[in-house]
Amino acid sequence: DDLDIVKPDPTIFRNFTDDLRRDFSREAEQFLSSVLLDNHSVTDLLGANYTFLNERLARHYGISGVVGPQFRKVTLEDKARWGLLGKAAVLMRTSYPDRTSPVLRGAWVLDKLMATPPPPPPPNVPSLNTQSGTGQELSLREAMQQHRANPACAGCHARMDPIGFALENFDAVGKYRADDNGLPIDVV
């Protein structure tokens, strides 16, 4: 839902297009329809080893052998792409225009998949500080650790952050990555 809310920064995500956004939606719709209407196990929502791709989306995912504009069922070799949490629609919807968000991703999983939404953030939560006291750029994990040092924030983040960090190998438009701005990603 609301995939149009996220407008990826075109200076960061140069290859992102509205056509790709529509492909994200179509993949999610066809995947969910397949699981629900074909009477698959509910566990397939998280662990199905297939999806529905056209050439453009397959190229975005780094998957070869899919040619043409039509969507078709494709078996996925990469377990990171299995189920809903490997779909670009979910990954983009739970990101900011210029970066991922372990908090948004973790909160989405808690709310939509586990039916245990976190409470709303307290008023006047400061922006995430991505610079150390010496001005050095912090990784997203380091910045989040600094943020969680505040006892008012620590309780909810202890539930959300580990879930969100498990999805950090995907950027804000669902492309797989091993590092973030040259800093290695720690998903554990």
CSV table of C-alpha atoms in Angstrom, one decimal:
chain,number,residue,atom,x,y,z
A,1,ASP,CA,0.0,0.0,0.0
A,2,ASP,CA,1.1,3.6,-0.6
A,3,LEU,CA,4.1,2.8,-2.7
A,4,ASP,CA,3.8,6.2,-4.3
A,5,ILE,CA,4.6,7.9,-1.0
A,6,VAL,CA,8.3,7.1,-1.3
A,7,LYS,CA,10.0,9.2,-4.0
A,8,PRO,CA,13.6,7.9,-4.3
A,9,ASP,CA,16.2,10.6,-4.6
A,10,PRO,CA,17.1,10.7,-8.3
A,11,THR,CA,20.6,11.8,-7.6
A,12,ILE,CA,21.2,8.6,-5.6
A,13,PHE,CA,19.0,6.1,-7.4
A,14,ARG,CA,19.6,7.2,-11.0
A,15,ASN,CA,18.2,4.0,-12.5
A,16,PHE,CA,14.9,4.2,-10.6
A,17,THR,CA,11.8,5.0,-12.8
A,18,ASP,CA,8.1,5.1,-12.4
A,19,ASP,CA,8.0,2.0,-14.7
A,20,LEU,CA,10.1,0.2,-12.2
A,21,ARG,CA,7.8,1.4,-9.4
A,22,ARG,CA,4.9,-0.2,-11.3
A,23,ASP,CA,6.9,-3.4,-11.7
A,24,PHE,CA,7.4,-3.5,-7.9
A,25,SER,CA,3.7,-3.2,-7.3
A,26,ARG,CA,2.9,-5.8,-10.0
A,27,GLU,CA,5.4,-8.3,-8.5
A,28,ALA,CA,3.9,-7.9,-5.0
A,29,GLU,CA,0.3,-8.2,-6.3
A,30,GLN,CA,1.1,-11.3,-8.3
A,31,PHE,CA,3.1,-12.9,-5.5
A,32,LEU,CA,0.4,-12.3,-2.9
A,33,SER,CA,-2.3,-13.5,-5.3
A,34,SER,CA,-0.4,-16.7,-5.9
A,35,VAL,CA,0.1,-17.4,-2.3
A,36,LEU,CA,-3.5,-16.6,-1.2
A,37,LEU,CA,-5.5,-17.7,-4.2
A,38,ASP,CA,-3.6,-20.8,-5.0
A,39,ASN,CA,-4.0,-22.0,-1.4
A,40,HIS,CA,-0.4,-22.1,-0.5
A,41,SER,CA,0.8,-22.3,3.1
A,42,VAL,CA,0.8,-19.0,5.0
A,43,THR,CA,4.6,-19.7,5.6
A,44,ASP,CA,5.1,-19.0,1.9
A,45,LEU,CA,4.5,-15.4,2.6
A,46,LEU,CA,8.0,-15.3,4.2
A,47,GLY,CA,9.7,-18.3,2.6
A,48,ALA,CA,8.4,-18.9,-1.0
A,49,ASN,CA,11.3,-19.5,-3.4
A,50,TYR,CA,9.6,-17.8,-6.3
A,51,THR,CA,8.4,-14.5,-7.5
A,52,PHE,CA,7.0,-12.9,-10.6
A,53,LEU,CA,9.3,-10.8,-12.8
A,54,ASN,CA,9.6,-9.1,-16.1
A,55,GLU,CA,13.0,-8.3,-17.8
A,56,ARG,CA,13.3,-4.8,-16.2
A,57,LEU,CA,12.7,-6.0,-12.7
A,58,ALA,CA,14.9,-9.1,-13.1
A,59,ARG,CA,17.7,-6.8,-14.3
A,60,HIS,CA,17.1,-4.6,-11.2
A,61,TYR,CA,17.4,-7.7,-9.0
A,62,GLY,CA,20.5,-9.0,-10.9
A,63,ILE,CA,18.7,-12.1,-12.2
A,64,SER,CA,19.5,-13.2,-15.7
A,65,GLY,CA,17.4,-15.2,-18.2
A,66,VAL,CA,14.2,-13.2,-18.0
A,67,VAL,CA,13.4,-11.5,-21.4
A,68,GLY,CA,10.5,-9.3,-22.3
A,69,PRO,CA,8.0,-7.0,-20.7
A,70,GLN,CA,5.5,-9.8,-19.6
A,71,PHE,CA,5.6,-11.0,-16.0
A,72,ARG,CA,6.2,-14.7,-15.4
A,73,LYS,CA,6.8,-17.0,-12.4
A,74,VAL,CA,10.6,-17.3,-11.7
A,75,THR,CA,12.2,-19.6,-9.2
A,76,LEU,CA,14.7,-17.7,-7.0
A,77,GLU,CA,18.1,-19.1,-6.1
A,78,ASP,CA,19.0,-16.3,-3.7
A,79,LYS,CA,17.3,-17.0,-0.4
A,80,ALA,CA,17.5,-13.2,0.5
A,81,ARG,CA,14.8,-12.6,-2.2
A,82,TRP,CA,12.4,-15.3,-0.9
A,83,GLY,CA,9.0,-14.3,0.4
A,84,LEU,CA,7.6,-10.8,1.0
A,85,LEU,CA,10.7,-9.4,2.7
A,86,GLY,CA,12.8,-9.8,-0.5
A,87,LYS,CA,10.4,-7.8,-2.6
A,88,ALA,CA,11.4,-4.3,-3.7
A,89,ALA,CA,7.9,-3.0,-3.0
A,90,VAL,CA,8.2,-3.8,0.7
A,91,LEU,CA,11.8,-2.7,0.8
A,92,MET,CA,11.2,0.7,-0.8
A,93,ARG,CA,8.0,1.4,1.1
A,94,THR,CA,10.0,0.9,4.4
A,95,SER,CA,12.7,3.3,3.4
A,96,TYR,CA,13.3,7.0,3.1
A,97,PRO,CA,13.9,8.7,-0.3
A,98,ASP,CA,17.7,8.8,0.3
A,99,ARG,CA,18.4,5.8,2.5
A,100,THR,CA,17.1,2.7,4.1
A,101,SER,CA,15.5,2.6,7.5
A,102,PRO,CA,15.9,-0.3,9.8
A,103,VAL,CA,13.3,1.3,12.1
A,104,LEU,CA,10.7,1.6,9.4
A,105,ARG,CA,11.4,-1.9,8.2
A,106,GLY,CA,11.3,-3.4,11.7
A,107,ALA,CA,8.2,-1.5,12.6
A,108,TRP,CA,6.5,-2.7,9.3
A,109,VAL,CA,7.3,-6.4,10.1
A,110,LEU,CA,6.1,-6.0,13.7
A,111,ASP,CA,2.9,-4.3,12.5
A,112,LYS,CA,2.0,-6.1,9.3
A,113,LEU,CA,3.4,-9.6,9.8
A,114,MET,CA,3.4,-10.1,13.5
A,115,ALA,CA,0.3,-7.9,14.5
A,116,THR,CA,2.3,-6.3,17.3
A,117,PRO,CA,2.9,-2.7,16.2
A,118,PRO,CA,5.4,-0.7,18.2
A,119,PRO,CA,4.0,2.4,20.0
A,120,PRO,CA,4.4,5.7,18.2
A,121,PRO,CA,7.7,7.5,18.8
A,122,PRO,CA,7.7,10.0,21.6
A,123,PRO,CA,7.3,13.7,20.6
A,124,ASN,CA,10.4,15.7,19.6
A,125,VAL,CA,12.6,12.7,18.6
A,126,PRO,CA,15.7,14.3,17.1
A,127,SER,CA,16.9,13.4,13.6
A,128,LEU,CA,19.4,10.6,13.3
A,129,ASN,CA,22.9,11.9,13.7
A,130,THR,CA,25.2,10.2,11.2
A,131,GLN,CA,28.4,12.0,12.3
A,132,SER,CA,30.6,11.1,15.3
A,133,GLY,CA,31.7,13.7,17.8
A,134,THR,CA,34.9,14.1,15.7
A,135,GLY,CA,33.0,14.7,12.5
A,136,GLN,CA,33.7,11.2,11.1
A,137,GLU,CA,30.8,9.6,9.1
A,138,LEU,CA,29.1,6.9,11.1
A,139,SER,CA,27.6,3.7,9.6
A,140,LEU,CA,23.8,3.5,9.9
A,141,ARG,CA,24.3,0.8,12.6
A,142,GLU,CA,26.7,3.1,14.6
A,143,ALA,CA,24.2,6.0,14.3
A,144,MET,CA,21.4,3.8,15.5
A,145,GLN,CA,23.5,2.6,18.5
A,146,GLN,CA,24.1,6.2,19.5
A,147,HIS,CA,20.3,6.9,19.2
A,148,ARG,CA,19.4,3.9,21.3
A,149,ALA,CA,21.7,5.1,24.1
A,150,ASN,CA,18.8,7.3,25.1
A,151,PRO,CA,16.7,5.2,27.5
A,152,ALA,CA,13.5,6.6,26.2
A,153,CYS,CA,14.3,5.2,22.8
A,154,ALA,CA,16.0,1.9,23.8
A,155,GLY,CA,13.0,-0.2,24.6
A,156,CYS,CA,11.2,0.0,21.2
A,157,HIS,CA,14.4,0.0,19.2
A,158,ALA,CA,15.4,-3.2,20.9
A,159,ARG,CA,12.4,-4.9,19.2
A,160,MET,CA,12.5,-3.1,15.8
A,161,ASP,CA,16.1,-2.6,15.0
A,162,PRO,CA,17.3,-6.2,14.8
A,163,ILE,CA,14.5,-7.0,12.3
A,164,GLY,CA,15.3,-4.0,10.2
A,165,PHE,CA,19.0,-4.5,10.2
A,166,ALA,CA,18.4,-8.1,8.9
A,167,LEU,CA,17.2,-6.3,5.7
A,168,GLU,CA,20.0,-3.8,5.3
A,169,ASN,CA,21.6,-5.7,2.4
A,170,PHE,CA,18.9,-4.2,0.3
A,171,ASP,CA,19.1,-0.5,-0.5
A,172,ALA,CA,16.1,1.9,-0.5
A,173,VAL,CA,14.9,0.6,-3.9
A,174,GLY,CA,15.4,-3.0,-3.2
A,175,LYS,CA,18.7,-3.6,-4.9
A,176,TYR,CA,21.1,-6.0,-3.1
A,177,ARG,CA,24.3,-4.5,-1.8
A,178,ALA,CA,27.3,-5.5,0.4
A,179,ASP,CA,28.2,-2.0,1.6
A,180,ASP,CA,26.6,1.4,2.3
A,181,ASN,CA,28.7,4.3,1.0
A,182,GLY,CA,31.9,2.2,1.3
A,183,LEU,CA,31.1,1.0,4.8
A,184,PRO,CA,30.4,-2.7,5.2
A,185,ILE,CA,26.9,-3.7,6.2
A,186,ASP,CA,26.4,-5.7,9.4
A,187,VAL,CA,23.1,-7.5,9.2
A,188,VAL,CA,23.5,-9.5,12.4
